[in-house]
Amino acid sequence: MSGADSLLASELLCDLNDPQAEAVTHANGPLLVLAGPGSGKTRVITRRVGHLIRVVGAAPWNVLAITFTNKAAGEMKSRIANLISERQARAITVSTFHSLCARLLRIYADRLGLPVGYSIYDTADQQRVIKRSLEELEINAKNFPPAGVLASISNAKNELIDAKAYTTNVSDFYGRTVARVYTKYTEILERNRAMDFDDLLLNTVQLLRQHPAVLSELQDRYRYVLIDEYQDTNHAQFLIASALAARHKNLCATGDPDQSIYGWRGANIGNILEFESHYPGAKVVRLEQNYRSTQRILGVADAMIQNNRARKHKTLWTDNLEGEPVRVLTCRDEQHESRCISKSLQRLHDDKQIPWGSMAVFYRINSLSRVIEDELRGAGVPHQIARGTAFYDRKEIKDAVAYLRAIVNPVDEVNLLRIINTPTRGISERSVKAIQAHSLAHQTAVDELIRNPLLVSSLNNRAQNSIARFGKSLDQWQRRLEESGLTLRGFIESVLRESSLEEMCRNDKSDPDQERLANLGELVSSAQQFEQEYVFEIQLGDEDHTPSLNELLLAMLERISLVSDVDAVDPDQGAVTLMTLHAAKGLEFDAVAIIGVEDGLLPHQRAREDEHELEEERRLCFVGITRAMRYLILSHARYRLVFGQSMPTIPSRFLKELPENLIEFNKPDSIDAHGGEVRNDGRGERALAGKLAGEFPPGSIVRHPDFGLGRVLHVAPMGAHTRARITFNTAGTKTLILQYARLAKVEEFTEDGF
DNA sequence: AGGTTCGAGTTTTTT
DNA sequence: ACTCGAACCT
């Protein structure tokens, strides 16, 4: 070690605690870092990479770091760049498993006999293929819901069970049917030269197994492998990691079994629990000091997670301040809940100077985002929803992307059929069916028939002409992709123009603000941005290589296929972030609110029965709680709309597991009668009940969200509640509790003519 | 051909 | 309550 490097080594270690430093300096051999929440895990990983390169002398391209999302990959790269040079950092491979696999499969496509331009199918594409399979097999989709069948197939794939093995292994009727669908599904994917997310991993496993030369090449390139969130790796990912690290044994896994929340999609918690038996002699480092949260928040999290029985004990502790109590809010309904959360966040912003960008609202299921979003929008609180795929889910963007995919991979019917008559060009549903039927009967690819519609005799002349014209356009775009010196942006613009997609959006009368057109514009500019970044990155690795238009388009489509929800979160936006608990993994915020902490929601309905699933729900809650640095609010509503109907709820059993001395129920400085928090001292509630009774005297006209207009017959405070008997115009006479009824007063002689 | 209405099913979580 | 697909209308 030279003098300069030893200086650097101490610099890399100076602000680390002992176990952190141990993990950073352990150079060779397997290493497991069991990192509690907020224990400086990311810091350890980045410093470790810095140490490997600056002190151990590893070349940047010898380092492979796997993260859970693309966004985490980007952040890790820039944090590493602060320790070494920007240039060196760019040469490190930092990526998700799926992105890495997609890239490897493209690089080694020829050896696997795979097309370079294969499509990546997302869940929606997969469902379509399942439906298609059921159709072709003449199986009733009612008895075999596509989503369920797909889940069975995906689970099998995660265990590396292919269609053939699956078929021989099942005996019951459902399994046998799934086996048939699985076989057909695989066949359709192959026919379309497409892979689903599972295939990216599986085919990579195959690549490494069947091509020792490739494996050997990769093992020597990636001498140091680091994998984050190891508790959430599945079997295929485990195999890929161990194959890559088999020669040099420099596998560093970091993670926390208490934060394993993806069991439902095949993640195997055993990978991290049994690391030491997979890698005998592995060094194990435990990071238990928390630098993120207040004592109270950490205490609440720790107390709750202790209720998990299938768990290794861990001692979480912190030197941080005691902090504010964790607040548990009991609300009337989801509207009330949203209002309370919104007010609380505003108060934290105004009184405690917490920036909007450092606050978050988490929920178990996406549908809960709507109410809170409406409320924040109404209150003028800046916010963003973490839905990475939202942009690409728009119809016009899906269409545009389908064009690009169809150009790259013309064999892919799913894309081709999506755009064949979008915008409408005189190719009817019947004509499309005829083509499909002909394709099936004569074993001819759909794209061939599109280029040569005369082959399909059942088509009339007009249809044949329209189809031929469409085929010519496709040909033209494909040729342009190969030869022209266009930029990616220019190419996409030309396709949008010539396909008339742009024109269709411009003439769309249902969209007066031309939002769709603007979205297409955004796709074009994102392509331009992508091109710049990609060229920059490539040329740092290899100065002579200028990527072709084709390569650029492939890379961009791959990126689009693999965007994740959190990828859309921009921390500099200065906005409150709304996201699911799953998406919250790995993030931190000054203030966190978790809404809908109710039985059936968290833990989710479908997980209440099974002990293991219940523990996963608890871990999910644990992940949410431990994202909070200073303020934490857990809220639940007494009534919640389910399928448009107000249903009574039960507070989450997890709430009972929180130590009472660390929490505060319904902080008493309530807001106001209608916007405020429910007071829990009986006197306050009785006062409110009396007040409400005064607001709706007998004879007054009210409006109910479900029952419409009505007249109050009788009203009386009863304990904490106010009961009112009301005759509705259409719904008859009902007795309602005013606290929950969401009644609005209607002045008489309004334009309702009442 | 293309748009519109009506009914059913819908809510886990995601790369 | 909302979205998606299928029959139905213009």
Tab-separated table of N, CA, C and O (backbone and C1' of nucleotides) in Angstrom, chain A residues 262 264 334 338 361-374 384-390 393 564-566 569 577-584 595-596 600-602 604 620 640-641, chain B residues 10-15, chain C residues 2:
chain	number	residue	atom	x	y	z
A	262	TYR	N	-40.720	-9.893	-0.339
A	262	TYR	CA	-41.098	-10.326	-1.679
A	262	TYR	C	-41.237	-11.841	-1.788
A	262	TYR	O	-41.086	-12.399	-2.870
A	264	TRP	N	-43.805	-13.533	-1.853
A	264	TRP	CA	-44.903	-13.855	-2.768
A	264	TRP	C	-44.462	-13.911	-4.224
A	264	TRP	O	-45.132	-14.478	-5.056
A	334	GLU	N	-62.028	7.328	5.254
A	334	GLU	CA	-60.788	7.612	4.528
A	334	GLU	C	-60.625	9.086	4.175
A	334	GLU	O	-59.515	9.580	4.085
A	338	SER	N	-57.430	11.209	5.284
A	338	SER	CA	-56.612	11.993	4.365
A	338	SER	C	-56.439	13.415	4.871
A	338	SER	O	-55.359	13.984	4.804
A	361	VAL	N	-45.982	9.324	2.328
A	361	VAL	CA	-47.164	8.602	2.777
A	361	VAL	C	-47.104	7.206	2.153
A	361	VAL	O	-46.930	7.073	0.947
A	362	PHE	N	-47.188	6.184	2.987
A	362	PHE	CA	-47.143	4.799	2.510
A	362	PHE	C	-48.500	4.132	2.685
A	362	PHE	O	-49.244	4.453	3.620
A	363	TYR	N	-48.797	3.193	1.815
A	363	TYR	CA	-50.032	2.428	1.932
A	363	TYR	C	-49.780	1.017	1.425
A	363	TYR	O	-48.844	0.765	0.671
A	364	ARG	N	-50.648	0.088	1.856
A	364	ARG	CA	-50.457	-1.305	1.497
A	364	ARG	C	-50.834	-1.566	0.038
A	364	ARG	O	-50.191	-2.305	-0.677
A	365	ILE	N	-51.951	-0.969	-0.382
A	365	ILE	CA	-52.381	-1.219	-1.761
A	365	ILE	C	-52.547	0.102	-2.512
A	365	ILE	O	-52.916	1.125	-1.933
A	366	ASN	N	-52.282	0.044	-3.793
A	366	ASN	CA	-52.268	1.252	-4.613
A	366	ASN	C	-53.568	2.035	-4.575
A	366	ASN	O	-53.546	3.261	-4.661
A	367	SER	N	-54.682	1.334	-4.440
A	367	SER	CA	-55.956	2.036	-4.519
A	367	SER	C	-56.128	3.060	-3.387
A	367	SER	O	-56.928	3.971	-3.497
A	368	LEU	N	-55.361	2.920	-2.320
A	368	LEU	CA	-55.477	3.887	-1.230
A	368	LEU	C	-54.867	5.238	-1.597
A	368	LEU	O	-55.066	6.230	-0.896
A	369	SER	N	-54.116	5.284	-2.683
A	369	SER	CA	-53.431	6.532	-3.019
A	369	SER	C	-54.403	7.606	-3.477
A	369	SER	O	-54.159	8.786	-3.323
A	370	ARG	N	-55.543	7.181	-4.023
A	370	ARG	CA	-56.447	8.140	-4.660
A	370	ARG	C	-56.964	9.215	-3.700
A	370	ARG	O	-56.846	10.402	-3.963
A	371	VAL	N	-57.512	8.776	-2.561
A	371	VAL	CA	-58.103	9.746	-1.625
A	371	VAL	C	-57.054	10.718	-1.116
A	371	VAL	O	-57.285	11.928	-1.063
A	372	ILE	N	-55.933	10.179	-0.715
A	372	ILE	CA	-54.909	11.049	-0.133
A	372	ILE	C	-54.384	12.009	-1.204
A	372	ILE	O	-54.116	13.178	-0.940
A	373	GLU	N	-54.316	11.522	-2.423
A	373	GLU	CA	-53.849	12.382	-3.511
A	373	GLU	C	-54.818	13.536	-3.747
A	373	GLU	O	-54.405	14.693	-3.885
A	374	ASP	N	-56.096	13.209	-3.783
A	374	ASP	CA	-57.113	14.248	-3.973
A	374	ASP	C	-57.018	15.302	-2.885
A	374	ASP	O	-57.072	16.497	-3.152
A	384	GLN	N	-45.980	13.760	-5.166
A	384	GLN	CA	-45.747	12.926	-6.341
A	384	GLN	C	-46.081	11.484	-5.983
A	384	GLN	O	-45.837	11.052	-4.869
A	385	ILE	N	-46.640	10.768	-6.945
A	385	ILE	CA	-46.944	9.366	-6.707
A	385	ILE	C	-45.868	8.518	-7.369
A	385	ILE	O	-45.541	8.734	-8.531
A	386	ALA	N	-45.323	7.595	-6.598
A	386	ALA	CA	-44.293	6.725	-7.160
A	386	ALA	C	-44.960	5.648	-7.994
A	386	ALA	O	-45.373	4.613	-7.487
A	387	ARG	N	-45.136	5.929	-9.242
A	387	ARG	CA	-45.646	4.928	-10.165
A	387	ARG	C	-44.830	5.026	-11.438
A	387	ARG	O	-45.181	5.745	-12.348
A	388	GLY	N	-43.714	4.326	-11.429
A	388	GLY	CA	-42.754	4.453	-12.524
A	388	GLY	C	-43.346	4.128	-13.863
A	388	GLY	O	-43.001	4.717	-14.889
A	389	THR	N	-44.271	3.181	-13.858
A	389	THR	CA	-44.796	2.722	-15.139
A	389	THR	C	-45.965	3.586	-15.618
A	389	THR	O	-46.451	3.390	-16.708
A	390	ALA	N	-46.388	4.548	-14.776
A	390	ALA	CA	-47.586	5.318	-15.115
A	390	ALA	C	-47.490	5.950	-16.500
A	390	ALA	O	-48.430	5.871	-17.296
A	393	ASP	N	-47.883	3.491	-19.194
A	393	ASP	CA	-49.178	2.822	-19.214
A	393	ASP	C	-50.190	3.587	-20.046
A	393	ASP	O	-51.264	3.084	-20.327
A	564	SER	N	-39.030	0.715	-12.793
A	564	SER	CA	-39.735	0.333	-11.580
A	564	SER	C	-40.436	1.560	-11.003
A	564	SER	O	-40.185	2.681	-11.433
A	565	ASP	N	-41.293	1.328	-10.052
A	565	ASP	CA	-42.089	2.411	-9.502
A	565	ASP	C	-41.249	3.533	-8.894
A	565	ASP	O	-41.490	4.699	-9.142
A	566	VAL	N	-40.294	3.147	-8.093
A	566	VAL	CA	-39.514	4.190	-7.427
A	566	VAL	C	-38.640	4.961	-8.397
A	566	VAL	O	-38.173	6.046	-8.077
A	569	VAL	N	-39.427	8.523	-8.741
A	569	VAL	CA	-39.350	9.444	-7.617
A	569	VAL	C	-38.144	10.366	-7.754
A	569	VAL	O	-37.024	9.902	-7.919
A	577	THR	N	-43.878	12.310	-1.129
A	577	THR	CA	-43.911	11.116	-1.957
A	577	THR	C	-44.972	10.145	-1.464
A	577	THR	O	-45.026	9.825	-0.285
A	578	LEU	N	-45.826	9.702	-2.383
A	578	LEU	CA	-46.852	8.711	-2.069
A	578	LEU	C	-46.443	7.390	-2.707
A	578	LEU	O	-46.198	7.353	-3.918
A	579	MET	N	-46.366	6.344	-1.933
A	579	MET	CA	-45.984	5.064	-2.531
A	579	MET	C	-46.432	3.879	-1.691
A	579	MET	O	-46.837	4.026	-0.542
A	580	THR	N	-46.365	2.696	-2.302
A	580	THR	CA	-46.710	1.487	-1.563
A	580	THR	C	-45.583	1.162	-0.593
A	580	THR	O	-44.446	1.605	-0.754
A	581	LEU	N	-45.910	0.372	0.404
A	581	LEU	CA	-44.899	-0.041	1.370
A	581	LEU	C	-43.785	-0.820	0.685
A	581	LEU	O	-42.621	-0.707	1.055
A	582	HIS	N	-44.153	-1.587	-0.332
A	582	HIS	CA	-43.117	-2.350	-1.028
A	582	HIS	C	-42.099	-1.438	-1.706
A	582	HIS	O	-40.908	-1.708	-1.702
A	583	ALA	N	-42.612	-0.370	-2.290
A	583	ALA	CA	-41.718	0.534	-3.012
A	583	ALA	C	-40.828	1.330	-2.067
A	583	ALA	O	-39.827	1.899	-2.475
A	584	ALA	N	-41.206	1.371	-0.774
A	584	ALA	CA	-40.497	2.224	0.177
A	584	ALA	C	-39.158	1.645	0.614
A	584	ALA	O	-38.334	2.339	1.202
A	595	ILE	N	-50.864	4.926	6.106
A	595	ILE	CA	-52.320	5.003	6.212
A	595	ILE	C	-52.948	3.620	6.027
A	595	ILE	O	-52.316	2.698	5.512
A	596	GLY	N	-54.173	3.500	6.476
A	596	GLY	CA	-54.890	2.235	6.324
A	596	GLY	C	-54.288	1.111	7.145
A	596	GLY	O	-54.192	-0.017	6.670
A	600	GLY	N	-56.946	-6.607	7.431
A	600	GLY	CA	-57.520	-6.807	6.105
A	600	GLY	C	-56.785	-5.988	5.066
A	600	GLY	O	-56.827	-6.280	3.876
A	601	LEU	N	-56.111	-4.946	5.554
A	601	LEU	CA	-55.328	-4.091	4.656
A	601	LEU	C	-53.847	-4.262	4.991
A	601	LEU	O	-53.010	-4.460	4.125
A	602	LEU	N	-53.548	-4.147	6.280
A	602	LEU	CA	-52.186	-4.372	6.772
A	602	LEU	C	-52.316	-4.999	8.155
A	602	LEU	O	-52.469	-4.264	9.121
A	604	HIS	N	-52.780	-7.702	5.045
A	604	HIS	CA	-53.759	-7.809	3.982
A	604	HIS	C	-54.633	-9.042	4.170
A	604	HIS	O	-54.190	-10.064	4.693
A	620	LEU	N	-43.335	-6.082	6.389
A	620	LEU	CA	-43.678	-4.962	5.520
A	620	LEU	C	-43.956	-3.710	6.338
A	620	LEU	O	-43.498	-2.610	6.026
A	640	ARG	N	-64.423	2.433	5.898
A	640	ARG	CA	-63.695	2.625	4.651
A	640	ARG	C	-64.559	2.156	3.497
A	640	ARG	O	-65.300	1.177	3.621
A	641	LEU	N	-64.470	2.865	2.377
A	641	LEU	CA	-65.241	2.470	1.201
A	641	LEU	C	-64.598	1.253	0.551
A	641	LEU	O	-63.412	1.281	0.217
B	10	DT	P	-62.414	-10.544	-10.508
B	10	DT	O5'	-61.288	-9.412	-10.511
B	10	DT	C5'	-61.350	-8.315	-11.416
B	10	DT	C4'	-61.259	-6.995	-10.666
B	10	DT	C3'	-60.610	-7.075	-9.277
B	10	DT	O3'	-59.623	-6.084	-9.223
B	10	DT	C1'	-62.542	-5.803	-9.185
B	11	DT	P	-58.162	-6.251	-9.607
B	11	DT	O5'	-57.457	-7.137	-8.455
B	11	DT	C5'	-58.163	-7.512	-7.302
B	11	DT	C4'	-57.580	-6.781	-6.085
B	11	DT	C3'	-58.344	-7.215	-4.846
B	11	DT	O3'	-57.455	-7.993	-4.003
B	11	DT	C1'	-58.108	-4.822	-4.959
B	12	DT	P	-56.335	-8.901	-4.549
B	12	DT	O5'	-55.775	-7.748	-5.507
B	12	DT	C5'	-54.420	-7.432	-5.611
B	12	DT	C4'	-53.920	-6.486	-4.603
B	12	DT	C3'	-52.574	-5.995	-5.027
B	12	DT	O3'	-52.537	-4.621	-4.811
B	12	DT	C1'	-52.389	-7.186	-2.981
B	13	DT	P	-51.666	-3.749	-5.595
B	13	DT	O5'	-50.272	-4.242	-5.013
B	13	DT	C5'	-49.529	-3.394	-4.166
B	13	DT	C4'	-48.343	-4.140	-3.656
B	13	DT	C3'	-47.305	-4.445	-4.727
B	13	DT	O3'	-46.394	-3.389	-4.759
B	13	DT	C1'	-47.620	-6.264	-3.196
B	14	DT	P	-46.315	-2.601	-6.131
B	14	DT	O5'	-45.119	-3.394	-6.796
B	14	DT	C5'	-43.879	-3.516	-6.132
B	14	DT	C4'	-42.939	-4.275	-7.044
B	14	DT	C3'	-42.792	-3.648	-8.430
B	14	DT	O3'	-41.436	-3.722	-8.806
B	14	DT	C1'	-43.542	-5.872	-8.647
B	15	DT	P	-40.870	-2.641	-9.781
B	15	DT	O5'	-39.690	-3.435	-10.501
B	15	DT	C5'	-38.647	-3.978	-9.723
B	15	DT	C4'	-38.041	-5.143	-10.477
B	15	DT	C3'	-37.705	-4.832	-11.940
B	15	DT	O3'	-36.354	-5.212	-12.207
B	15	DT	C1'	-39.039	-6.781	-11.797
C	2	DC	P	-65.226	7.017	-9.352
C	2	DC	O5'	-64.336	6.011	-10.210
C	2	DC	C5'	-63.319	5.249	-9.571
C	2	DC	C4'	-62.990	4.054	-10.435
C	2	DC	C3'	-63.025	4.367	-11.946
C	2	DC	O3'	-61.812	3.948	-12.525
C	2	DC	C1'	-64.242	2.411	-11.467
